[in-house]
Short mmCIF file of C-alpha atoms in Angstrom, two decimals:
data_model
loop_
_atom_site.label_atom_id
_atom_site.label_comp_id
_atom_site.label_asym_id
_atom_site.label_seq_id
_atom_site.Cartn_x
_atom_site.Cartn_y
_atom_site.Cartn_z
CA MET A 1 -6.35 5.87 -8.98
CA SER A 2 -4.92 9.08 -8.07
CA VAL A 3 -2.72 9.44 -4.57
CA SER A 4 -1.20 11.44 -1.82
CA THR A 5 0.32 11.70 1.17
CA ALA A 6 0.10 11.95 4.43
CA ALA A 7 1.06 12.07 8.17
CA SER A 8 0.47 8.32 9.64
CA ALA A 9 1.64 8.49 13.47
CA GLN A 10 1.07 4.25 13.01
CA SER A 11 3.65 3.44 10.94
CA VAL A 12 6.39 4.73 13.25
CA ARG A 13 5.08 1.45 15.91
CA ALA A 14 6.75 -1.10 12.91
CA PRO A 15 10.82 -1.51 13.35
CA LEU A 16 11.66 -0.64 10.18
CA PRO A 17 9.87 2.30 8.17
CA VAL A 18 9.56 1.38 4.72
CA LEU A 19 8.23 2.39 1.76
CA GLY A 20 4.37 3.67 1.40
CA ARG A 21 3.72 3.79 4.72
CA ASP A 22 2.65 7.20 4.41
CA VAL A 23 0.51 6.63 1.28
CA THR A 24 -3.51 7.65 1.42
CA VAL A 25 -5.55 5.77 -1.62
CA PRO A 26 -9.78 6.94 -1.71
CA LEU A 27 -12.46 4.77 -0.75
CA VAL A 28 -14.97 4.85 -3.60
CA THR A 29 -17.77 5.24 0.25
CA GLY A 30 -15.97 8.46 0.28
CA GLY A 31 -13.11 10.55 1.63
CA GLU A 32 -9.29 8.49 2.64
CA VAL A 33 -7.24 6.51 3.89
CA THR A 34 -3.82 5.30 4.54
CA TYR A 35 -2.97 2.41 2.15
CA ALA A 36 -1.90 -1.24 4.18
CA ALA A 37 -0.13 -3.32 2.65
CA LEU A 38 -0.72 -6.73 3.49
CA ASP A 39 0.96 -8.11 0.79
CA TYR A 40 4.13 -8.25 1.73
CA ALA A 41 3.59 -12.38 0.57
CA ALA A 42 3.81 -11.07 -3.25
CA SER A 43 6.12 -7.80 -3.10
CA ALA A 44 7.18 -6.09 0.79
CA PRO A 45 7.77 -2.10 -0.01
CA ALA A 46 11.00 -1.59 0.29
CA LEU A 47 12.70 -0.73 3.60
CA GLN A 48 13.05 3.13 4.20
CA ARG A 49 17.09 2.89 4.44
CA VAL A 50 17.18 0.63 1.78
CA TRP A 51 15.85 2.93 -0.96
CA ASP A 52 18.51 5.32 1.54
CA ASP A 53 20.84 4.03 0.38
CA VAL A 54 20.09 3.99 -2.69
CA ALA A 55 19.59 7.91 -3.35
CA ALA A 56 22.59 8.28 -1.07
CA TYR A 57 25.19 5.32 -3.82
CA ALA A 58 23.27 6.35 -7.46
CA PRO A 59 25.26 9.80 -7.85
CA TYR A 60 27.96 7.40 -7.88
CA TYR A 61 26.88 4.48 -10.60
CA GLY A 62 29.53 2.90 -12.60
CA SER A 63 29.78 -0.03 -14.78
CA VAL A 64 30.89 -3.35 -12.62
CA HIS A 65 33.94 -5.48 -13.91
CA ARG A 66 34.71 -3.53 -17.24
CA GLY A 67 36.34 -0.75 -16.64
CA ALA A 68 38.90 1.65 -15.11
CA GLY A 69 37.83 4.69 -13.32
CA TYR A 70 37.61 5.76 -9.69
CA LEU A 71 32.28 4.74 -10.40
CA SER A 72 33.70 2.46 -12.04
CA GLN A 73 36.30 0.65 -9.48
CA LEU A 74 33.98 1.70 -6.47
CA SER A 75 30.37 0.10 -7.78
CA THR A 76 33.15 -2.94 -8.67
CA ASP A 77 33.58 -2.94 -5.16
CA LEU A 78 30.12 -2.10 -4.23
CA PHE A 79 28.72 -4.71 -6.25
CA GLU A 80 31.54 -7.70 -4.19
CA ASN A 81 30.93 -6.30 -1.04
CA ALA A 82 27.34 -6.83 -1.88
CA ARG A 83 28.14 -10.68 -2.24
CA ALA A 84 29.82 -10.87 0.46
CA THR A 85 27.11 -9.70 2.62
CA VAL A 86 24.33 -11.88 1.25
CA ALA A 87 26.41 -14.70 2.09
CA GLU A 88 27.20 -13.92 5.47
CA PHE A 89 23.82 -13.60 5.96
CA LEU A 90 22.29 -16.68 4.61
CA ASP A 91 25.28 -18.07 7.04
CA CYS A 92 27.01 -19.60 3.53
CA ARG A 93 30.20 -22.48 3.54
CA PRO A 94 33.45 -21.64 2.55
CA ASP A 95 33.61 -23.16 -0.43
CA ASP A 96 30.90 -21.97 -1.79
CA GLN A 97 28.83 -19.67 -4.94
CA LEU A 98 26.82 -16.72 -4.64
CA VAL A 99 25.70 -15.86 -7.71
CA PHE A 100 23.16 -12.63 -8.73
CA THR A 101 20.28 -13.66 -10.71
CA ARG A 102 17.18 -11.36 -11.26
CA SER A 103 14.25 -13.29 -8.85
CA THR A 104 14.06 -17.30 -6.94
CA THR A 105 11.98 -18.31 -10.54
CA ASP A 106 15.43 -17.04 -11.92
CA SER A 107 17.86 -18.81 -9.27
CA LEU A 108 15.69 -22.21 -10.17
CA ASN A 109 16.13 -21.86 -14.46
CA LEU A 110 19.55 -21.28 -13.59
CA LEU A 111 20.22 -25.05 -11.45
CA ALA A 112 17.53 -27.00 -13.40
CA ALA A 113 19.43 -25.68 -16.30
CA VAL A 114 22.89 -26.80 -14.46
CA LEU A 115 22.07 -30.24 -12.90
CA PRO A 116 24.06 -32.83 -14.40
CA ALA A 117 21.87 -35.49 -17.02
CA GLY A 118 20.26 -38.09 -15.53
CA CYS A 119 19.02 -36.20 -12.50
CA GLN A 120 16.23 -36.71 -10.53
CA VAL A 121 13.74 -34.24 -9.22
CA PHE A 122 11.79 -34.92 -5.62
CA VAL A 123 9.31 -32.30 -5.79
CA PHE A 124 6.39 -31.20 -3.28
CA GLU A 125 2.30 -31.10 -5.46
CA THR A 126 2.71 -28.17 -2.53
CA GLU A 127 5.26 -25.91 -3.79
CA HIS A 128 5.42 -22.01 -5.44
CA HIS A 129 5.57 -22.51 -9.47
CA ALA A 130 8.96 -21.00 -9.08
CA SER A 131 9.78 -24.60 -7.49
CA LEU A 132 7.62 -26.11 -9.35
CA LEU A 133 7.75 -25.83 -12.74
CA PRO A 134 11.23 -25.33 -13.62
CA TRP A 135 12.56 -29.08 -13.73
CA LYS A 136 10.87 -29.72 -16.63
CA ASP A 137 13.99 -30.70 -18.48
CA ALA A 138 14.51 -33.54 -15.70
CA GLN A 139 13.39 -37.19 -14.17
CA VAL A 140 10.59 -35.21 -11.87
CA SER A 141 8.24 -37.43 -9.20
CA TYR A 142 6.35 -34.27 -8.11
CA LEU A 143 4.93 -34.83 -3.70
CA ASP A 144 1.77 -35.57 -3.41
CA ALA A 145 1.12 -32.70 -0.52
CA PRO A 146 1.92 -33.61 3.60
CA ARG A 147 -0.59 -33.35 6.21
CA THR A 148 2.35 -33.07 8.74
CA PRO A 149 6.11 -31.74 8.64
CA ALA A 150 6.94 -35.45 9.90
CA GLN A 151 5.32 -36.81 6.72
CA ALA A 152 6.20 -35.03 4.90
CA VAL A 153 9.56 -36.52 5.75
CA ALA A 154 8.62 -39.87 5.14
CA THR A 155 6.84 -38.58 1.74
CA LEU A 156 10.33 -37.76 1.06
CA GLU A 157 12.38 -41.17 2.62
CA ALA A 158 10.11 -43.30 0.92
CA ALA A 159 10.43 -41.76 -2.42
CA LEU A 160 14.17 -41.58 -3.04
CA ALA A 161 14.48 -44.79 -1.74
CA GLY A 162 12.54 -45.71 -4.76
CA ARG A 163 14.12 -43.99 -7.09
CA ASP A 164 15.80 -45.84 -9.91
CA GLY A 165 19.86 -45.63 -9.83
CA GLN A 166 22.49 -43.96 -7.95
CA GLY A 167 22.63 -41.20 -10.51
CA PRO A 168 22.13 -37.84 -9.02
CA ALA A 169 19.05 -36.26 -7.05
CA LEU A 170 17.63 -33.19 -6.05
CA VAL A 171 15.61 -31.96 -3.91
CA CYS A 172 14.08 -28.79 -3.60
CA VAL A 173 11.44 -27.57 -1.00
CA THR A 174 10.25 -24.77 0.23
CA GLY A 175 11.09 -23.35 3.43
CA ALA A 176 7.44 -21.75 4.79
CA SER A 177 4.23 -21.99 1.52
CA ASN A 178 3.61 -18.44 0.49
CA VAL A 179 -0.75 -20.05 1.02
CA THR A 180 -0.52 -20.36 4.26
CA GLY A 181 3.22 -19.75 5.68
CA GLU A 182 3.13 -23.10 7.51
CA LEU A 183 7.49 -22.83 8.50
CA TRP A 184 8.21 -26.37 6.79
CA PRO A 185 11.50 -29.41 7.98
CA VAL A 186 13.63 -28.37 6.50
CA ARG A 187 16.79 -29.48 8.84
CA GLU A 188 15.03 -32.82 9.30
CA LEU A 189 14.07 -33.55 4.78
CA ALA A 190 18.02 -32.61 4.30
CA ALA A 191 18.88 -34.55 6.80
CA ALA A 192 16.70 -37.98 4.95
CA ALA A 193 18.19 -36.46 1.27
CA HIS A 194 21.73 -36.39 2.34
CA ALA A 195 20.98 -40.10 3.40
CA HIS A 196 19.65 -40.66 0.67
CA GLY A 197 22.43 -39.44 -2.16
CA ALA A 198 20.42 -37.39 -3.23
CA ARG A 199 21.49 -32.41 -2.44
CA ILE A 200 18.53 -29.88 -1.64
CA VAL A 201 17.72 -26.26 -2.56
CA LEU A 202 15.61 -24.59 -0.32
CA ASP A 203 13.46 -22.01 -1.57
CA ALA A 204 13.46 -19.57 0.81
CA ALA A 205 11.35 -16.99 -0.51
CA GLN A 206 9.25 -16.90 2.26
CA LEU A 207 11.31 -16.93 4.91
CA ALA A 208 14.02 -15.40 4.18
CA PRO A 209 12.43 -12.89 5.36
CA HIS A 210 11.05 -13.12 8.43
CA HIS A 211 13.52 -16.26 10.13
CA PRO A 212 17.04 -16.06 10.03
CA VAL A 213 18.97 -18.78 7.19
CA SER A 214 21.66 -20.82 7.80
CA VAL A 215 22.89 -22.78 4.96
CA LYS A 216 25.63 -24.42 7.33
CA ASP A 217 23.26 -25.77 10.11
CA LEU A 218 19.95 -26.14 7.96
CA ASP A 219 22.25 -28.05 6.26
CA VAL A 220 21.13 -27.17 1.98
CA ASP A 221 23.47 -27.18 -0.05
CA TRP A 222 21.88 -24.02 -2.63
CA VAL A 223 19.14 -21.83 -1.06
CA ALA A 224 17.09 -19.35 -2.70
CA PHE A 225 15.78 -15.88 -2.80
CA SER A 226 13.92 -12.29 -4.20
CA GLY A 227 15.37 -9.24 -2.71
CA HIS A 228 11.95 -7.52 -4.06
CA LYS A 229 10.51 -10.15 -0.83
CA LEU A 230 13.02 -9.86 1.39
CA TYR A 231 12.60 -5.14 1.42
CA ALA A 232 14.75 -4.15 -1.42
CA PRO A 233 13.11 -2.88 -5.13
CA PHE A 234 12.32 -5.41 -7.65
CA GLY A 235 15.05 -6.81 -10.40
CA THR A 236 17.43 -9.00 -8.00
CA GLY A 237 17.58 -12.49 -7.08
CA VAL A 238 19.99 -15.14 -5.64
CA LEU A 239 21.79 -18.28 -5.90
CA ALA A 240 23.80 -19.45 -2.85
CA GLY A 241 25.41 -22.81 -2.96
CA ARG A 242 27.93 -24.69 -3.91
CA ALA A 243 30.17 -24.75 -6.85
CA ASP A 244 30.88 -28.07 -8.65
CA TRP A 245 27.52 -28.32 -10.21
CA LEU A 246 27.62 -24.03 -11.65
CA ARG A 247 30.92 -24.85 -12.54
CA ALA A 248 31.18 -28.00 -14.24
CA ALA A 249 27.37 -26.78 -16.35
CA GLU A 250 28.04 -24.51 -19.42
CA PRO A 251 26.91 -21.18 -18.53
CA TYR A 252 23.28 -20.48 -18.15
CA LEU A 253 23.41 -17.07 -20.78
CA ALA A 254 26.15 -16.51 -22.52
CA GLY A 255 28.07 -13.32 -23.62
CA GLY A 256 30.44 -11.15 -22.16
CA GLY A 257 31.04 -11.31 -17.66
CA ALA A 258 30.58 -14.58 -18.58
CA SER A 259 33.80 -15.32 -20.72
CA ARG A 260 37.67 -15.66 -19.66
CA THR A 261 38.33 -15.35 -22.88
CA VAL A 262 37.05 -15.99 -27.28
CA THR A 263 39.46 -17.35 -30.01
CA ARG A 264 39.17 -17.37 -33.24
CA ARG A 265 40.02 -20.51 -33.98
CA ALA A 266 41.66 -22.04 -37.41
CA ASP A 267 37.79 -23.57 -38.30
CA GLY A 268 36.53 -20.83 -38.72
CA GLY A 269 35.01 -19.91 -35.33
CA VAL A 270 35.56 -19.48 -32.14
CA ALA A 271 36.86 -20.82 -28.37
CA VAL A 272 36.53 -20.44 -25.37
CA GLU A 273 37.25 -20.27 -21.52
CA TRP A 274 34.69 -19.21 -19.39
CA HIS A 275 34.92 -18.75 -15.93
CA GLU A 276 34.76 -20.68 -12.37
CA THR A 277 33.22 -18.07 -10.08
CA ALA A 278 29.50 -16.85 -9.36
CA ALA A 279 30.81 -14.98 -12.79
CA ARG A 280 30.36 -17.50 -15.31
CA HIS A 281 25.98 -17.60 -14.39
CA GLU A 282 26.10 -13.30 -14.50
CA ALA A 283 26.71 -12.67 -18.48
CA GLY A 284 26.33 -8.73 -19.34
CA SER A 285 25.98 -5.99 -17.15
CA PRO A 286 25.25 -6.54 -13.53
CA ASN A 287 22.23 -5.29 -11.73
CA VAL A 288 24.72 -3.30 -8.71
CA ILE A 289 21.88 -1.10 -8.24
CA GLY A 290 19.57 -4.71 -6.82
CA ALA A 291 23.03 -6.51 -6.02
CA TYR A 292 23.37 -3.37 -3.32
CA ALA A 293 20.10 -2.75 -2.11
CA VAL A 294 19.65 -6.78 -1.20
CA ALA A 295 22.49 -6.12 0.68
CA SER A 296 21.26 -3.68 2.85
CA ALA A 297 17.95 -5.16 3.54
CA CYS A 298 20.22 -8.70 5.07
CA LYS A 299 22.10 -5.33 7.14
CA ALA A 300 19.01 -3.91 7.99
CA LEU A 301 17.13 -7.15 9.56
CA THR A 302 20.01 -7.97 10.79
CA GLU A 303 20.49 -5.68 12.63
CA ALA A 304 16.50 -5.24 13.86
CA GLY A 305 17.48 -9.05 15.15
CA PHE A 306 15.73 -11.47 13.92
CA ASP A 307 14.19 -12.88 17.25
CA THR A 308 12.54 -8.69 18.03
CA LEU A 309 11.53 -9.62 14.63
CA VAL A 310 10.18 -13.07 15.45
CA ALA A 311 8.61 -11.83 18.60
CA ARG A 312 6.75 -9.03 16.90
CA GLU A 313 5.69 -10.65 14.41
CA ARG A 314 3.95 -13.47 16.01
CA HIS A 315 1.65 -10.65 17.52
CA LEU A 316 0.14 -9.56 14.60
CA ILE A 317 -0.39 -13.86 13.83
CA ASP A 318 -1.63 -14.23 17.30
CA THR A 319 -4.40 -10.98 15.71
CA VAL A 320 -4.88 -11.66 13.14
CA ARG A 321 -6.32 -15.31 13.54
CA ALA A 322 -8.19 -14.50 16.17
CA GLY A 323 -10.15 -12.42 15.27
CA LEU A 324 -11.20 -13.91 12.17
CA ALA A 325 -11.45 -17.91 14.75
CA GLU A 326 -14.51 -14.82 15.73
CA VAL A 327 -16.09 -14.78 12.21
CA PRO A 328 -17.63 -18.16 11.36
CA GLU A 329 -17.59 -18.12 8.63
CA VAL A 330 -14.75 -17.36 7.36
CA ARG A 331 -12.08 -21.20 7.24
CA VAL A 332 -8.06 -20.41 7.31
CA LEU A 333 -6.42 -23.01 5.07
CA SER A 334 -2.58 -25.26 6.68
CA LEU A 335 -1.40 -27.92 5.62
CA PHE A 336 -0.49 -29.01 8.87
CA GLY A 337 -3.26 -27.66 11.51
CA GLU A 338 -3.42 -24.73 13.87
CA ASP A 339 -0.53 -25.34 16.18
CA ALA A 340 2.10 -25.34 13.57
CA PRO A 341 4.78 -22.80 13.45
CA ARG A 342 4.22 -19.73 10.45
CA VAL A 343 5.61 -15.98 9.13
CA GLY A 344 3.05 -13.98 8.67
CA VAL A 345 0.68 -15.30 5.87
CA ILE A 346 -2.75 -16.74 6.48
CA SER A 347 -5.01 -17.28 3.02
CA PHE A 348 -8.59 -18.31 4.55
CA VAL A 349 -11.88 -18.25 2.46
CA VAL A 350 -15.26 -16.56 3.55
CA ASP A 351 -18.54 -18.37 3.14
CA GLY A 352 -20.92 -17.12 0.91
CA TRP A 353 -18.65 -14.67 -0.43
CA ASN A 354 -16.11 -14.93 -3.21
CA SER A 355 -12.69 -14.22 -2.58
CA SER A 356 -12.02 -11.63 -6.02
CA HIS A 357 -15.54 -9.67 -4.82
CA PHE A 358 -14.24 -9.57 -0.98
CA ALA A 359 -10.81 -8.88 -2.20
CA ALA A 360 -11.93 -6.12 -4.00
CA ALA A 361 -14.64 -4.87 -0.87
CA LEU A 362 -11.55 -4.93 0.96
CA SER A 363 -9.77 -2.74 -1.01
CA ALA A 364 -12.54 -0.49 -1.85
CA GLU A 365 -13.92 0.31 0.62
CA TYR A 366 -11.34 -0.92 3.58
CA GLY A 367 -7.97 0.56 1.45
CA ILE A 368 -6.65 -2.64 2.41
CA GLY A 369 -4.48 -4.06 0.30
CA VAL A 370 -4.01 -8.11 0.33
CA ARG A 371 -3.86 -10.94 -2.43
CA ASP A 372 -7.36 -13.41 -4.19
CA GLY A 373 -6.84 -16.19 -6.51
CA LEU A 374 -4.80 -19.16 -6.68
CA PHE A 375 -1.17 -17.27 -5.09
CA CYS A 376 1.09 -19.60 -8.54
CA ALA A 377 0.61 -22.34 -5.84
CA HIS A 378 -2.48 -24.06 -7.95
CA PRO A 379 -2.14 -27.56 -7.38
CA LEU A 380 -2.14 -26.96 -3.61
CA VAL A 381 -4.56 -24.91 -3.24
CA ARG A 382 -7.23 -26.91 -5.29
CA THR A 383 -5.62 -29.54 -3.00
CA LEU A 384 -6.20 -27.28 0.44
CA LEU A 385 -9.85 -25.75 -1.03
CA GLY A 386 -11.24 -29.49 -2.46
CA SER A 387 -13.88 -30.10 -5.01
CA ASP A 388 -16.87 -27.56 -2.98
CA PRO A 389 -16.87 -24.49 -4.77
CA GLN A 390 -17.02 -20.34 -3.23
CA SER A 391 -20.02 -19.20 -4.25
CA GLN A 392 -20.21 -17.02 -7.11
CA GLY A 393 -20.88 -13.56 -5.72
CA GLU A 394 -20.41 -10.57 -8.41
CA CYS A 395 -17.13 -11.43 -9.39
CA GLY A 396 -16.02 -14.22 -10.32
CA ALA A 397 -12.31 -15.20 -9.80
CA PRO A 398 -8.70 -13.63 -12.10
CA GLU A 399 -6.47 -17.09 -12.37
CA ALA A 400 -8.99 -19.76 -12.48
CA ALA A 401 -9.63 -22.61 -14.94
CA PRO A 402 -12.70 -23.08 -17.13
CA GLY A 403 -15.07 -24.64 -14.74
CA GLU A 404 -13.50 -23.31 -11.71
CA LYS A 405 -14.85 -19.99 -11.67
CA SER A 406 -14.87 -19.22 -7.83
CA LEU A 407 -12.25 -21.86 -7.14
CA ASN A 408 -10.27 -18.98 -4.78
CA ALA A 409 -8.38 -17.03 -1.65
CA ILE A 410 -7.70 -14.36 -0.11
CA ARG A 411 -4.56 -15.07 1.31
CA VAL A 412 -3.10 -11.91 3.76
CA SER A 413 0.74 -11.22 4.59
CA PHE A 414 3.04 -8.97 6.92
CA GLY A 415 6.05 -8.15 7.95
CA ALA A 416 8.78 -5.97 9.82
CA GLY A 417 6.83 -2.59 7.71
CA THR A 418 3.76 -3.60 9.40
CA PRO A 419 2.56 -1.09 11.69
CA ASP A 420 -0.48 -2.72 14.39
CA GLU A 421 -2.81 -0.63 13.12
CA HIS A 422 -3.49 -2.66 9.56
CA VAL A 423 -3.57 -5.34 11.19
CA GLU A 424 -6.56 -4.21 13.11
CA ARG A 425 -7.96 -2.71 10.38
CA PHE A 426 -8.73 -5.67 8.07
CA VAL A 427 -9.59 -7.87 11.26
CA THR A 428 -12.76 -5.12 11.52
CA ALA A 429 -13.25 -5.21 8.38
CA VAL A 430 -13.70 -9.03 7.59
CA LYS A 431 -16.17 -9.18 10.49
CA GLN A 432 -18.35 -5.38 8.71
CA LEU A 433 -17.93 -7.61 6.33
CA VAL A 434 -19.22 -10.39 6.76
CA ARG A 435 -21.49 -9.36 9.48
CA ASP A 436 -22.70 -6.16 6.95
CA GLY A 437 -22.36 -7.13 3.49
CA ALA A 438 -20.17 -4.49 0.86
CA LYS A 439 -21.43 -1.28 1.34
CA TRP A 440 -21.44 -1.11 -3.20
CA HIS A 441 -21.90 -3.25 -6.49
CA TYR A 442 -18.78 -4.23 -7.44
CA HIS A 443 -18.01 -6.41 -11.50
CA THR A 444 -15.45 -7.87 -12.95
CA GLU A 445 -13.79 -6.52 -15.43
CA ASN A 446 -10.68 -7.10 -16.80
CA GLY A 447 -10.11 -10.45 -15.49
CA ARG A 448 -10.48 -8.18 -12.11
CA CYS A 449 -12.57 -7.69 -10.04
CA VAL A 450 -13.84 -3.45 -9.53
CA PRO A 451 -16.15 -1.30 -7.65
CA THR A 452 -19.29 -0.20 -10.08
CA THR A 453 -19.42 3.60 -11.27
#
């Protein structure tokens, strides 16, 4: 599909300009329209400021922690200053370690790799797969989906009270659901975990782009998030928190940078002394540009002010929810109910429509990009949808298991780079599609619902 750019006056209404705000895309019905990127929960567009910062640094790119040359020293300082900036953004404790990884998934797999022997892990079935699946080498208790924040705390307390022995334990919980956008009672869950001698890691992938995250205030032991959801380009994640388990474990990756000294042994092997710092789990040449981009995004969000950003996002959330409420055929998915506080992530189904078909029509006929499927949170979406399948429609669900071809949902998500016009167009498009139907025919091709040509 060809794309072009054109001035978009509406984009200036977003508090933080993003790349792609002027991109236009063709419609199957003819003409072009400015693309409405409403899939922030998957990957938020990079902030213009972040891109500009990276471009300004690019000519000075050099090896990190390795070279004596000026550019190497500059890049090393930039990398370590980025670490300090992100730690400040997260309000880390003075003795916390902050490790740069590839993503939230990588961060949580790193933590899973350093768990002490015999560690028990407690995780709700409502988690994203990134926080649901890494614990394969631990004794895992999967907790049923709660229907209120209070029930979440009570469920965790009961599970922890009944755990085997008094050995190490870890609770993994999301800060904001990637399906419903609902905020979880992180502070209360942390208190429950600590009361029973457990630690807690916060998956802040969906929370950090929308709300301030304070390791101290929430009293979590670790926090993980991804740069690509925080308005930075792909390729960098963060794991920040207590250092003892990180220091005690073998490196997540073995190689240069993680090792302090390597010597030959008399038996012909090698003896390795590993670093005690974050470098222990950052083997190889680090992604200095990625780390710098994340730090730039942290600065931009902090300077814009979360109070301002949260207030405006609530306006967008209210606009979408009010518009969807006017369509009887739409059912918004929720664990905690209509009044639960949330970020700009809303999932729903439409009676008479398969969600893949609906999402394809939004894209092809209105230039609106949303998500459809099970959102890498299959147990949660199945719980929310229940056993009643949606109508088949013209296309099936690309992520559904055999026998569940019509079991999927639509997700709209937005943030600091979203102009009002995008959510207003989305609401209008939903109403028109439900009232009038699609203007085009669609079919499944390579697992995706696409317009028929």
